[in-house]
Amino acid sequence: MSTLPYYISWAKQKGADTFNIKSVDGVKVITDDGLELFDMTSISYQAHFGQNHPTIIKHMKAQLDSIPMSSPKGIYPGKNEATYELLQYMGKLEGKIFYTTGGAETVENALKIARDITKKKVILARKNSYHGATQGALVATGDWRHDSHQLPEDWVVRIPEPNDPDALKKTREIIEKVGGNNIAAIIIETITGGNGVYYGDQAWWDGLSALCKEFKMLLIMDEVVCGFGRTGKPFGYMHYNVHPDIICLAKGITGGMVPFGALWTSAAIAEHYEENILSCGLTNYAHPLGMAAMKGVLEIVKDQKFLENLTTVEKVFLDELEKIKTLKNVKAVRVKGMLAAVDLTSSVEGKKFFKKGLYLVSQTNRIILAPPLIINANELKTAMKAVFEVLQDAN
Ligand SMILES: Cc1ncc(COP(=O)(O)O)c(C=O)c1O
């Protein structure tokens, strides 16, 4: 048996990959043996604002000193204020927010609401996707994490990836086969995160939106990874002219400082629940510490200095990725804002990056880069130079 008294996620416990953290400092993690690692994936795509941002901490501390916990039905000024600020930042004042404690729960509630509203059961989803580790979210998930959690009744049907030239035609055929009157919604990561930074173009979104309208299916956008500035705009959907019915948020919503999530639902959905019971709820619904951290995040993302830095580092990121593209073992680079995938001819072990002072996600034949959005230009250049060197040495 491994010596730890708790499980390590998504791993065989014996010999599972771990590392000892001594402290955190902005965009760096400091290990027990004194290694200072640039966090190049914002831990798990949630530490958008580094690991101890003073604005988030300030709001959370103030909350602890006033209302540290509350009933799910409790109303206090901070809850209303922060929610209006979120709606404003999303440009979606017409809808309503349901709060959760993380991404999977957000997706879970999105699926429940879509099926409840439409009185239909089937959900369409991509194969190349991850939507969370609760049962419903895992059924919707298409990657390997889905495999041992499929339910006997099949209520998710896969649609083609947006890079398939016949994606829309094939999607229509699938809808016609399943029957539009059976399909509640399509769930899509606006821009995939851990599964390789793949995304559709405007024509794909237009086609998908038209199918949703024609067959009365809801469009659920999973923005858990790409929300709160990750892709260079406040939200991924802002890159496209698209009108989702439900938007799933988590991770960056509190910069990872406290487990939290939210889903936005359209005015039509909100209207439905005026006279129908919303059969969704959580003990820690709209937890004051989550609300406070979100308020801190919303203060950061509207700050001019943050926005100017984001514009600068986005450009540095692109320039450095151009250099990485020239390496012999690099097959392709896909990037949107501060989220990039580098496809490689062969895998490069995570520990090689570690030794060079980098913490990042190394997958089979691919690395994913998602630096904190508050990283400065010099730090990013240093970290990206180290990425370049590791890949060059692996050539
Ligand atoms: C796109 C997407 N949706 C949902 C989730 C689930 O979020 P959580 O791990 O907070 O439950 C993740 C987590 O990585 C994700 O990447």
Short mmCIF file of C-alpha atoms and ligand atoms in Angstrom, two decimals, residues 44-45 101-105 107 130-133 145 189 193-194 222 224-225 250-251, ligand 1:
data_model
loop_
_atom_site.label_atom_id
_atom_site.label_comp_id
_atom_site.label_asym_id
_atom_site.label_seq_id
_atom_site.Cartn_x
_atom_site.Cartn_y
_atom_site.Cartn_z
CA SER A 44 -5.31 22.73 -12.86
CA TYR A 45 -6.37 25.75 -14.97
CA THR A 101 -19.10 24.32 -5.30
CA GLY A 102 -17.17 23.37 -8.45
CA GLY A 103 -17.13 22.57 -12.14
CA ALA A 104 -18.64 19.09 -12.10
CA GLU A 105 -21.54 20.21 -9.92
CA VAL A 107 -22.28 20.80 -15.26
CA TYR A 130 -14.09 16.64 -20.14
CA HIS A 131 -16.98 17.95 -18.09
CA GLY A 132 -16.22 16.80 -14.53
CA ALA A 133 -16.13 13.77 -12.28
CA ARG A 145 -12.25 9.27 -17.72
CA GLU A 189 -16.50 23.22 -24.01
CA GLY A 193 -8.69 22.86 -22.12
CA GLY A 194 -6.97 19.66 -21.05
CA ASP A 222 -18.85 24.68 -20.56
CA VAL A 224 -15.08 26.06 -16.67
CA VAL A 225 -11.57 26.33 -18.15
CA ALA A 250 -15.91 27.32 -12.04
CA LYS A 251 -12.12 27.29 -11.56
C1 LIG B 1 -14.07 21.90 -19.13
C2 LIG B 1 -14.26 21.39 -17.72
N1 LIG B 1 -15.49 21.26 -17.23
C3 LIG B 1 -15.71 20.83 -15.97
C4 LIG B 1 -14.66 20.47 -15.15
C5 LIG B 1 -14.92 19.96 -13.77
O1 LIG B 1 -14.51 20.88 -12.82
P1 LIG B 1 -14.18 20.43 -11.31
O2 LIG B 1 -12.93 19.65 -11.35
O3 LIG B 1 -14.08 21.74 -10.58
O4 LIG B 1 -15.33 19.64 -10.84
C6 LIG B 1 -13.35 20.59 -15.63
C7 LIG B 1 -12.21 20.21 -14.76
O5 LIG B 1 -11.08 20.10 -15.17
C8 LIG B 1 -13.14 21.04 -16.95
O6 LIG B 1 -11.91 21.12 -17.47
#
